[in-house]
């Protein structure tokens, strides 16, 4: 579980990131979950954009991905979700 200070730090880190993935009318599929897993393992921090065509709300997308990947839900703004999960092989982000 992340502390408030750690979430603040991760939000600052994520500010400059572009969304790595978009969730559209297909919703969340096994392929999407697999891609999120790979991105979290290699980058630890990722932004996901939820398009207006998505059948799921931004918060539903975040809850499903957190449950499926074991990531931490850092932030939601507009139609964007920020997730974090420490890499098992190559940790890059040092949390305060």
mmCIF file of C-alpha atoms in Angstrom:
data_model
loop_
_atom_site.group_PDB
_atom_site.id
_atom_site.type_symbol
_atom_site.label_atom_id
_atom_site.label_comp_id
_atom_site.label_asym_id
_atom_site.label_seq_id
_atom_site.Cartn_x
_atom_site.Cartn_y
_atom_site.Cartn_z
ATOM 1 C CA UNK A 1 0.000 0.000 0.000
ATOM 2 C CA UNK A 2 1.357 3.393 -0.976
ATOM 3 C CA UNK A 3 1.574 6.280 1.455
ATOM 4 C CA UNK A 4 0.344 9.764 0.556
ATOM 5 C CA UNK A 5 3.912 10.946 0.122
ATOM 6 C CA UNK A 6 4.703 8.078 -2.259
ATOM 7 C CA UNK A 7 1.546 8.733 -4.305
ATOM 8 C CA UNK A 8 2.468 12.421 -4.567
ATOM 9 C CA UNK A 9 5.947 11.444 -5.773
ATOM 10 C CA UNK A 10 4.509 9.016 -8.363
ATOM 11 C CA UNK A 11 1.975 11.602 -9.595
ATOM 12 C CA UNK A 12 4.859 14.002 -10.215
ATOM 13 C CA UNK A 13 6.754 11.275 -12.102
ATOM 14 C CA UNK A 14 3.687 10.394 -14.191
ATOM 15 C CA UNK A 15 2.926 13.993 -15.125
ATOM 16 C CA UNK A 16 5.328 13.912 -18.084
ATOM 17 C CA UNK A 17 4.291 10.463 -19.339
ATOM 18 C CA UNK A 18 2.068 9.971 -22.359
ATOM 19 C CA UNK A 19 -0.688 7.369 -22.081
ATOM 20 C CA UNK A 20 0.864 3.993 -22.906
ATOM 21 C CA UNK A 21 -2.487 2.450 -23.771
ATOM 22 C CA UNK A 22 -6.031 3.367 -24.691
ATOM 23 C CA UNK A 23 -9.103 1.434 -23.612
ATOM 24 C CA UNK A 24 -11.803 1.756 -26.274
ATOM 25 C CA UNK A 25 -14.991 0.030 -27.347
ATOM 26 C CA UNK A 26 -13.435 -3.412 -26.865
ATOM 27 C CA UNK A 27 -13.139 -2.817 -23.130
ATOM 28 C CA UNK A 28 -10.655 -4.877 -21.162
ATOM 29 C CA UNK A 29 -9.598 -8.117 -22.817
ATOM 30 C CA UNK A 30 -6.984 -10.725 -21.914
ATOM 31 C CA UNK A 31 -4.646 -9.043 -24.416
ATOM 32 C CA UNK A 32 -5.070 -5.679 -22.716
ATOM 33 C CA UNK A 33 -4.285 -7.185 -19.301
ATOM 34 C CA UNK A 34 -1.219 -8.941 -20.731
ATOM 35 C CA UNK A 35 0.034 -5.675 -22.266
ATOM 36 C CA UNK A 36 -0.512 -3.786 -19.008
ATOM 37 C CA UNK A 37 1.436 -6.512 -17.152
ATOM 38 C CA UNK A 38 4.370 -6.150 -19.579
ATOM 39 C CA UNK A 39 4.359 -2.343 -19.412
ATOM 40 C CA UNK A 40 4.251 -2.334 -15.610
ATOM 41 C CA UNK A 41 7.121 -4.831 -15.440
ATOM 42 C CA UNK A 42 9.314 -2.773 -17.767
ATOM 43 C CA UNK A 43 8.330 0.778 -16.739
ATOM 44 C CA UNK A 44 6.670 0.371 -13.299
ATOM 45 C CA UNK A 45 4.544 3.494 -13.847
ATOM 46 C CA UNK A 46 2.022 3.878 -16.651
ATOM 47 C CA UNK A 47 -0.835 6.059 -17.830
ATOM 48 C CA UNK A 48 -3.921 4.552 -19.431
ATOM 49 C CA UNK A 49 -6.427 6.611 -21.355
ATOM 50 C CA UNK A 50 -10.082 5.537 -21.306
ATOM 51 C CA UNK A 51 -11.820 6.615 -24.506
ATOM 52 C CA UNK A 52 -15.419 7.825 -24.598
ATOM 53 C CA UNK A 53 -16.318 4.735 -26.663
ATOM 54 C CA UNK A 54 -15.307 2.439 -23.790
ATOM 55 C CA UNK A 55 -18.210 0.499 -22.247
ATOM 56 C CA UNK A 56 -16.490 0.875 -18.854
ATOM 57 C CA UNK A 57 -15.997 4.025 -16.812
ATOM 58 C CA UNK A 58 -12.525 5.241 -15.902
ATOM 59 C CA UNK A 59 -12.900 3.965 -12.331
ATOM 60 C CA UNK A 60 -14.183 0.561 -13.480
ATOM 61 C CA UNK A 61 -11.169 0.213 -15.769
ATOM 62 C CA UNK A 62 -8.813 1.125 -12.910
ATOM 63 C CA UNK A 63 -10.447 -1.302 -10.465
ATOM 64 C CA UNK A 64 -10.312 -4.204 -12.940
ATOM 65 C CA UNK A 65 -6.670 -3.565 -13.868
ATOM 66 C CA UNK A 66 -5.609 -3.194 -10.223
ATOM 67 C CA UNK A 67 -7.340 -6.474 -9.377
ATOM 68 C CA UNK A 68 -5.928 -8.353 -12.385
ATOM 69 C CA UNK A 69 -2.337 -7.044 -12.255
ATOM 70 C CA UNK A 70 -1.752 -6.363 -8.560
ATOM 71 C CA UNK A 71 -0.814 -2.766 -9.378
ATOM 72 C CA UNK A 72 -1.440 0.280 -7.197
ATOM 73 C CA UNK A 73 -3.986 2.879 -8.340
ATOM 74 C CA UNK A 74 -2.007 6.133 -8.080
ATOM 75 C CA UNK A 75 -4.350 8.670 -9.631
ATOM 76 C CA UNK A 76 -7.313 9.315 -11.905
ATOM 77 C CA UNK A 77 -7.765 12.579 -13.757
ATOM 78 C CA UNK A 78 -10.346 13.154 -16.469
ATOM 79 C CA UNK A 79 -10.319 9.997 -18.570
ATOM 80 C CA UNK A 80 -6.798 8.967 -17.537
ATOM 81 C CA UNK A 81 -5.671 6.422 -14.941
ATOM 82 C CA UNK A 82 -2.139 6.148 -13.504
ATOM 83 C CA UNK A 83 -0.990 2.742 -12.219
ATOM 84 C CA UNK A 84 2.218 1.690 -10.435
ATOM 85 C CA UNK A 85 3.719 -1.691 -9.680
ATOM 86 C CA UNK A 86 7.297 -2.292 -8.598
ATOM 87 C CA UNK A 87 9.238 -4.352 -11.118
ATOM 88 C CA UNK A 88 10.308 -7.777 -9.890
ATOM 89 C CA UNK A 89 13.454 -7.948 -12.053
ATOM 90 C CA UNK A 90 14.612 -4.387 -12.593
ATOM 91 C CA UNK A 91 13.218 -1.798 -10.130
ATOM 92 C CA UNK A 92 13.881 1.718 -11.462
ATOM 93 C CA UNK A 93 11.752 4.021 -9.308
ATOM 94 C CA UNK A 94 12.985 4.660 -5.794
ATOM 95 C CA UNK A 95 10.006 5.579 -3.627
ATOM 96 C CA UNK A 96 10.527 8.108 -0.816
#
